[in-house]
XYZ file of C-alpha atoms in Angstrom:
339
model
C -20.998 24.587 2.452
C -21.878 23.485 -0.661
C -23.182 19.729 -0.026
C -22.623 18.491 -3.508
C -18.677 17.866 -4.548
C -17.055 16.296 -6.756
C -15.493 12.784 -7.158
C -14.656 9.070 -9.618
C -16.197 7.070 -9.313
C -18.578 3.717 -10.799
C -22.011 2.212 -11.189
C -20.812 -1.149 -12.666
C -17.421 -2.841 -11.730
C -16.285 -2.893 -15.675
C -12.414 -3.271 -17.070
C -10.400 -0.092 -17.770
C -10.746 -0.337 -21.682
C -14.879 0.813 -20.963
C -15.373 4.786 -20.394
C -17.799 4.168 -18.118
C -15.106 1.953 -15.654
C -14.717 5.110 -14.275
C -16.858 8.620 -14.428
C -16.613 11.990 -13.354
C -19.732 11.767 -10.664
C -21.168 14.415 -7.806
C -21.923 13.158 -4.409
C -23.031 14.564 -1.208
C -20.578 15.515 2.035
C -19.869 13.187 3.880
C -21.157 12.453 6.997
C -18.540 12.980 9.811
C -18.524 10.180 12.987
C -16.865 12.135 16.938
C -13.785 10.499 15.771
C -13.493 11.554 11.792
C -11.749 14.602 10.463
C -13.154 15.896 7.311
C -10.517 16.556 4.822
C -9.836 18.483 1.479
C -8.087 15.940 -0.370
C -5.039 17.277 -2.563
C -3.526 14.132 -4.299
C -4.421 10.703 -4.638
C -2.088 7.469 -5.581
C -3.456 4.720 -6.873
C -2.248 0.869 -5.904
C -3.691 -2.519 -7.071
C -6.006 -2.464 -4.704
C -7.734 0.079 -6.671
C -8.070 -2.113 -9.678
C -8.761 -5.183 -8.405
C -12.016 -3.445 -6.344
C -12.776 -1.868 -10.001
C -12.482 -4.815 -11.858
C -13.694 -7.461 -9.492
C -17.276 -8.439 -9.071
C -20.552 -8.538 -10.741
C -21.043 -5.702 -13.732
C -24.350 -5.775 -12.634
C -24.822 -1.623 -12.014
C -24.714 -0.686 -8.430
C -27.685 1.229 -6.627
C -25.423 4.160 -5.781
C -21.736 4.852 -7.449
C -18.736 3.271 -5.228
C -15.906 5.741 -4.428
C -12.492 4.027 -5.113
C -9.006 5.270 -3.487
C -6.801 4.723 -0.492
C -4.539 7.218 -0.023
C -4.594 10.759 0.111
C -3.043 14.439 1.353
C -4.788 17.415 2.586
C -5.798 19.812 4.346
C -8.519 19.195 8.190
C -11.394 21.114 7.187
C -13.876 19.787 9.311
C -13.248 17.459 13.488
C -15.795 15.311 15.166
C -17.437 16.270 17.979
C -14.454 13.554 20.096
C -11.365 14.115 17.917
C -8.516 15.095 20.354
C -5.058 15.266 17.070
C -5.963 16.987 15.010
C -7.578 20.636 14.283
C -8.699 22.395 11.178
C -5.924 23.811 8.950
C -3.873 20.128 9.492
C -1.796 19.295 6.636
C -3.034 14.558 6.449
C -2.051 12.056 5.094
C -3.804 8.413 5.165
C -4.393 5.768 3.653
C -8.015 5.229 4.351
C -10.777 2.159 5.575
C -11.658 -0.429 3.218
C -15.009 0.001 4.587
C -15.771 3.394 3.813
C -15.913 5.621 0.427
C -12.984 6.452 -0.512
C -10.062 9.673 -1.103
C -11.507 10.270 -5.381
C -13.662 12.877 -3.691
C -12.940 16.844 -2.758
C -13.767 15.653 0.614
C -13.370 12.437 2.613
C -14.622 11.876 6.567
C -11.896 9.925 7.804
C -10.820 8.377 11.835
C -7.747 10.459 13.544
C -7.139 7.794 14.557
C -5.777 6.067 11.040
C -4.317 9.827 10.366
C -0.420 11.219 10.595
C 0.491 14.477 10.004
C 2.164 14.608 6.492
C 5.615 15.324 5.952
C 6.472 19.395 5.843
C 8.965 18.318 3.507
C 7.363 16.173 1.204
C 5.294 18.332 -2.060
C 1.089 16.687 -1.987
C 2.462 14.431 -5.089
C 5.361 12.915 -2.926
C 3.269 12.661 0.475
C -0.094 11.256 -1.353
C 2.365 8.147 -2.336
C 3.497 6.495 0.558
C 0.465 5.913 3.807
C -1.127 2.397 2.466
C 2.522 1.323 1.125
C 4.477 2.352 3.975
C 1.941 1.332 6.171
C 1.654 -2.009 4.917
C 5.717 -2.092 4.619
C 6.149 -1.137 7.984
C 3.237 -3.262 9.413
C 4.794 -6.355 7.743
C 8.477 -5.410 9.099
C 7.891 -4.544 12.389
C 4.797 -6.005 13.198
C 4.603 -9.206 11.708
C 8.339 -9.698 11.742
C 10.546 -10.561 14.969
C 13.881 -8.906 13.610
C 17.350 -9.373 14.492
C 19.956 -6.302 13.235
C 21.722 -8.277 9.896
C 18.982 -10.502 9.655
C 18.727 -11.453 5.684
C 15.377 -10.818 3.866
C 14.578 -11.571 0.964
C 11.938 -8.986 -0.806
C 9.942 -10.562 -3.425
C 8.261 -7.359 -5.780
C 11.708 -5.057 -4.602
C 10.722 -2.277 -6.624
C 6.650 -1.904 -6.892
C 5.289 0.742 -4.259
C 5.406 -2.080 -1.048
C 8.585 -2.816 -1.788
C 9.825 0.189 -2.144
C 9.180 0.846 1.134
C 10.382 -1.951 2.644
C 13.591 -1.808 0.878
C 13.927 1.324 2.491
C 12.964 0.519 5.983
C 14.757 -3.044 6.086
C 18.131 -0.839 5.506
C 17.393 1.312 8.348
C 16.878 -2.027 11.055
C 20.018 -2.560 9.732
C 18.776 -6.408 7.705
C 20.764 -7.704 4.641
C 18.101 -6.997 1.745
C 18.044 -9.631 -0.853
C 15.793 -7.570 -3.597
C 13.763 -9.440 -6.525
C 13.662 -7.173 -10.193
C 13.317 -7.514 -13.266
C 12.849 -4.905 -16.431
C 16.161 -2.683 -15.710
C 14.197 -0.219 -15.078
C 13.222 -1.557 -11.876
C 16.625 -3.025 -10.906
C 17.823 0.551 -11.209
C 15.172 1.919 -9.069
C 15.873 -1.095 -6.282
C 19.740 -0.168 -6.531
C 18.877 3.499 -5.499
C 16.589 2.088 -2.841
C 19.358 0.235 -1.137
C 19.335 -3.729 -1.897
C 22.246 -4.823 -1.423
C 21.027 -7.518 -4.032
C 18.886 -8.330 -6.553
C 17.561 -11.093 -8.296
C 14.903 -12.311 -11.352
C 11.996 -13.077 -9.753
C 10.643 -13.829 -12.949
C 13.759 -16.418 -13.089
C 14.836 -19.413 -10.362
C 14.620 -18.025 -6.688
C 16.430 -20.842 -5.275
C 19.257 -20.855 -8.132
C 20.210 -16.996 -8.131
C 20.480 -17.191 -4.232
C 22.331 -20.631 -4.356
C 24.699 -18.295 -6.718
C 25.105 -15.259 -4.297
C 25.995 -17.684 -1.624
C 22.846 -17.840 0.296
C 21.497 -21.308 1.215
C 18.878 -19.468 3.535
C 17.416 -16.500 4.333
C 15.877 -15.685 7.939
C 12.344 -13.633 6.971
C 11.470 -13.557 3.788
C 8.139 -10.791 2.999
C 6.779 -11.833 -0.258
C 4.286 -8.768 -2.784
C 3.792 -10.492 -5.660
C 2.459 -13.769 -7.390
C 1.976 -16.802 -4.175
C 0.896 -19.312 -6.292
C 4.422 -18.957 -8.173
C 6.865 -18.186 -5.506
C 5.367 -20.551 -2.803
C 7.860 -24.061 -3.051
C 11.148 -21.297 -3.816
C 9.769 -19.471 -0.587
C 9.533 -23.016 1.057
C 12.872 -23.920 -0.001
C 14.455 -20.898 1.304
C 13.438 -20.152 4.172
C 15.766 -20.337 7.226
C 14.484 -23.284 9.563
C 13.019 -21.373 12.695
C 12.498 -18.464 10.153
C 9.494 -16.136 8.855
C 7.259 -15.732 5.706
C 4.975 -12.944 5.373
C 2.554 -11.962 2.570
C 0.943 -9.276 1.332
C -0.640 -10.654 -1.763
C -3.608 -13.657 -2.109
C -3.397 -17.019 -3.279
C -5.584 -18.311 -6.020
C -4.742 -22.348 -5.443
C -4.309 -23.630 -1.776
C -0.720 -23.409 -0.312
C 0.541 -26.416 1.450
C 1.624 -25.133 4.526
C 3.474 -28.493 4.939
C 6.444 -27.748 2.952
C 7.099 -25.156 6.358
C 6.880 -27.957 8.470
C 10.071 -29.920 9.262
C 11.128 -26.373 9.458
C 9.197 -25.505 11.925
C 8.120 -21.639 9.273
C 5.793 -18.842 10.813
C 3.665 -17.844 7.707
C 1.642 -14.865 7.974
C -0.576 -12.503 6.359
C -0.681 -8.908 6.063
C -3.481 -6.938 5.378
C -2.977 -3.231 6.434
C -6.743 -2.801 6.461
C -7.956 -5.160 9.250
C -7.238 -2.221 12.546
C -10.302 -0.561 10.739
C -12.326 -3.257 9.250
C -12.494 -4.467 12.930
C -12.515 -1.664 14.814
C -9.305 -3.285 16.463
C -7.720 -1.082 19.651
C -4.454 -1.251 18.072
C -6.327 1.434 14.904
C -4.598 4.044 17.092
C -1.228 2.598 15.994
C -1.535 4.038 12.030
C -1.681 6.958 13.421
C 1.585 6.393 15.523
C 3.806 5.127 12.214
C 2.387 7.430 10.161
C 4.309 9.621 11.891
C 6.980 7.622 12.338
C 7.559 7.937 8.387
C 6.784 10.967 8.622
C 9.418 12.080 10.825
C 11.915 9.710 8.697
C 10.960 11.684 5.898
C 11.480 15.018 7.569
C 15.384 13.458 8.565
C 15.655 12.941 5.036
C 15.984 8.587 5.864
C 13.929 8.306 3.191
C 13.158 8.794 -0.437
C 10.318 10.062 -2.016
C 8.668 6.915 -4.283
C 6.595 8.877 -6.735
C 7.095 7.488 -10.265
C 4.539 8.743 -12.815
C 1.945 11.979 -12.158
C -1.096 13.448 -13.595
C -3.623 16.058 -12.884
C -6.355 17.428 -12.495
C -8.114 14.250 -11.165
C -10.893 13.489 -13.349
C -11.666 10.141 -14.778
C -10.217 10.115 -17.408
C -6.489 10.809 -15.559
C -7.980 7.914 -13.246
C -8.336 5.157 -15.988
C -5.342 5.598 -16.976
C -3.314 5.235 -13.831
C -4.841 2.193 -13.354
C -4.109 1.386 -16.602
C -0.859 1.638 -15.743
C -1.224 0.250 -12.470
C -2.568 -3.995 -14.818
C 0.055 -3.265 -17.607
C 2.412 -4.534 -14.264
C 5.478 -2.308 -15.356
C 4.926 -0.347 -12.769
C 8.237 1.255 -10.873
C 6.920 3.303 -7.381
C 3.553 4.563 -7.257
C 1.364 7.061 -9.612
C -0.326 10.209 -8.154
C -3.098 12.288 -9.409
C -3.166 15.071 -7.706
C -5.589 18.530 -7.962
C -9.517 18.980 -8.804
C -10.695 20.860 -11.597
C -13.005 24.054 -10.204
């Protein structure tokens, strides 16, 4: 096996308009740990975390290139000595580990406990769109919330990647879903996903909810600007309700707004289990297996919307630009390496 492989990475945290913000590079084939799979990456997707990591930090030149990418689908090429879940040749999907080198490389080492078998009925492009947002949506709904059938849930930013999965999973769980979307194509997409009601997160959420006849909702999943929506969230959540957020705040949030209602607030960060090497890491393998079955039984629809080929710096820069535009619906995918 050739020890040098193609990848896309960067040496400086730069704006995406700078051609050096992402570069075609070569890296060494990763060293495998005992629970690792060595995966030949066939397709990846780009998430807001990619643009955030690339654009954040000092512009000082790094000693070693940083390779991004937290979604992939590919074929297992080799397995570590303690691997029990997979074997070479298996087609897998995963979202990876925040502390390890990313998926924008021909070969990636990833812990088997956060990997699932990719759905047989999805193409590489379709499958690569799902892991990170699927895990985030699933953990938010079924680990952070205590759901009851017929609960009313408000999903703020329903047309993005996590929202696209959360709406579908919430409907399968029997919830009434109110989702936000602001542009005609976003509204159409959220309707296709099955949302029962749609409101605009660029307008006052409280007045729109009241116009629909909702005083309170049982659950709120915030996938948008937490600072902008915090007061609305505090007003709309019911007493003893639950709020989960995936987006960081940039100002202090006033938790006292939830005091009288005795509301529970939680963060969801999909990487926590692998970041802290928690015993619950294996649940991500289980969740990806459940999502695969839902796709294979056609209970979920694909969420890939934009595709580029091959995986290279030029196309990844365009994908990052798409994300940073704030106009994305669904997910952006890159597939194939130019040999």
